Coordinates of C-alpha atoms in Angstrom, one line a residue:
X15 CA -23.7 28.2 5.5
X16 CA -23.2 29.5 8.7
X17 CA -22.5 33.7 9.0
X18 CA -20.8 35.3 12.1
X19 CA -21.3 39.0 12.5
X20 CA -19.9 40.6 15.4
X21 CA -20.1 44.1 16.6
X22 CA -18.3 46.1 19.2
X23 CA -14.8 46.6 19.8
X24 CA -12.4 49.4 19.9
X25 CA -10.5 51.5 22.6
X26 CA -10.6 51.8 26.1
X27 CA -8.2 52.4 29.3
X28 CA -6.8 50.0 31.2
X29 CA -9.5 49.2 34.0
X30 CA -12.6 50.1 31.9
X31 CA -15.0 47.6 30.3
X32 CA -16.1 46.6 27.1
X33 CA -18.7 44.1 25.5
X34 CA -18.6 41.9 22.2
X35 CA -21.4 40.5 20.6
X36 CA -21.4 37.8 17.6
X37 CA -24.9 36.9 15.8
X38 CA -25.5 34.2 13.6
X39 CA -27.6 32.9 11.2
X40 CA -27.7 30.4 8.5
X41 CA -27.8 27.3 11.2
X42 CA -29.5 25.9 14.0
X43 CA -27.3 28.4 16.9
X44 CA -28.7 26.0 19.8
X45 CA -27.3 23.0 18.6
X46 CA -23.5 24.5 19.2
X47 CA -21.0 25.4 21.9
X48 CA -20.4 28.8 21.2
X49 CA -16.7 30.6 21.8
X50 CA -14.5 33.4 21.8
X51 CA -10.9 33.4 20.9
X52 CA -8.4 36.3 20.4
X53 CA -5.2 36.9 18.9
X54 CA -2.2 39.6 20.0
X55 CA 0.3 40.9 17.3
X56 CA 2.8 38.3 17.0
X57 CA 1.0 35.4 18.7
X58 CA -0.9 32.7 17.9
X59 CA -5.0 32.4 18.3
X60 CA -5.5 31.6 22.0
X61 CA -9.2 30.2 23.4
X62 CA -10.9 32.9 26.0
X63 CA -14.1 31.6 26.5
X64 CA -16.6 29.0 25.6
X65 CA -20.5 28.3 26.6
X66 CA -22.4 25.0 26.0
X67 CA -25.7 25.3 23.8
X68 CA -28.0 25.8 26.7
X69 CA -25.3 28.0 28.3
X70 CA -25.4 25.6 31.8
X71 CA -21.5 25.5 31.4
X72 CA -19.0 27.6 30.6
X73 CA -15.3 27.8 30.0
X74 CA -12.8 30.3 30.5
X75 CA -8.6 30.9 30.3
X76 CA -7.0 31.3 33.3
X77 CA -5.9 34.5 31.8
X78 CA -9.6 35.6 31.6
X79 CA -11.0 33.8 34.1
X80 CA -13.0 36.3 37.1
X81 CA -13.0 39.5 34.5
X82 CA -15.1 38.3 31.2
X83 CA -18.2 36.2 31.0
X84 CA -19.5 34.6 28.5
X85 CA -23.5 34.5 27.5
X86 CA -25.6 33.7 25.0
X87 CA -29.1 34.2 24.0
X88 CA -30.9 31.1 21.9
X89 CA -33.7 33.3 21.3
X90 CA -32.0 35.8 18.8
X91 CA -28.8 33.8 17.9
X92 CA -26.4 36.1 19.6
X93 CA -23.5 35.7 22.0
X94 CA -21.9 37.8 24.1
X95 CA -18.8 38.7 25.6
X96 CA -18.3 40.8 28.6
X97 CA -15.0 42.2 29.4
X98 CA -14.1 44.0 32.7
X99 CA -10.7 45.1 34.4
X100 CA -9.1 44.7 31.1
X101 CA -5.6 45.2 30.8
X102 CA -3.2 45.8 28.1
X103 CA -2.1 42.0 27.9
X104 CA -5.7 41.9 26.3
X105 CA -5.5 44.3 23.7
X106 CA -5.6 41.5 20.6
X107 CA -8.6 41.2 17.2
X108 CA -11.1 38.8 19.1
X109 CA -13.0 36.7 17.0
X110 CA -16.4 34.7 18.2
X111 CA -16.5 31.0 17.2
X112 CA -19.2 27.8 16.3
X113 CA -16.9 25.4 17.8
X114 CA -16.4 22.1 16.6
X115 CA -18.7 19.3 18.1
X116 CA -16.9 17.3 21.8
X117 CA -13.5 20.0 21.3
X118 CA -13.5 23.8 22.8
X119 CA -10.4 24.4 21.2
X120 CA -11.3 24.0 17.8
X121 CA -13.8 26.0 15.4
X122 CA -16.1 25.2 12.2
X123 CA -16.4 29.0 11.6
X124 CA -15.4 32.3 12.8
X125 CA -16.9 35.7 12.9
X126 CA -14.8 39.0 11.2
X127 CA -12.8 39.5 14.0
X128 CA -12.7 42.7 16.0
X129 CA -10.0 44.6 17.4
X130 CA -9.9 45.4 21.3
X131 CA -7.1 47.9 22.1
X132 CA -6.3 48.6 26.1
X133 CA -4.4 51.5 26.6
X134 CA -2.1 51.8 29.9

């Protein structure tokens, strides 16, 4: 059984930065795209960003896209999520994801969530 920890999170201004990490353990990490998704009071999960199991590609929303990046380290099990210029419109719990094999919108399990609050 796969397990998703993740770690980081909280508050910051408008501007500022902030980094997620997700480790897992209980299945072979490399062998999966890894993602991050997020979801804001009153809306539905959305995809942010997604890397391929040797991290050569990666996938991003347009809403995202330039300000976080994505990484991943095969080594310990552990991806990452870097997020700069953040604004409010990303305040939301983000959650880090083993997607499901050939989809990157789609997940076979999900860390605990964490909430990421961007005050104007």
């Amino acid at each position: 059984q796969v397990e998703l920890v993740q770690s980081g999170g909280g508050t910051v201004q408008a501007g500022g930065s902030m980094s997620l990490s997700c480790t897992a353990s209980g299945g072979t990490f490399n062998s999966y795209t890894m993602g991050w998704f997020r979801q804001a009071p009153g809306k539905e999960r959305e995809f942010v960003a997604a890397i391929s199991k040797t991290a050569s590609i990666s996938h991003y929303s347009d809403s995202v896209k330039g300000r976080f990046t994505i990484a991943r380290d095969n080594a310990k099990n552990v991806v990452t999520l870097q997020m700069n210029s953040l604004k409010p419109e990303d305040t939301a719990v983000y959650y880090c994801a083993q997607l499901t094999p050939g989809t990157l919108r789609e997940a076979d399990y999900w860390g605990q969530g964490t909430q990421v609050t961007v005050s104007s």
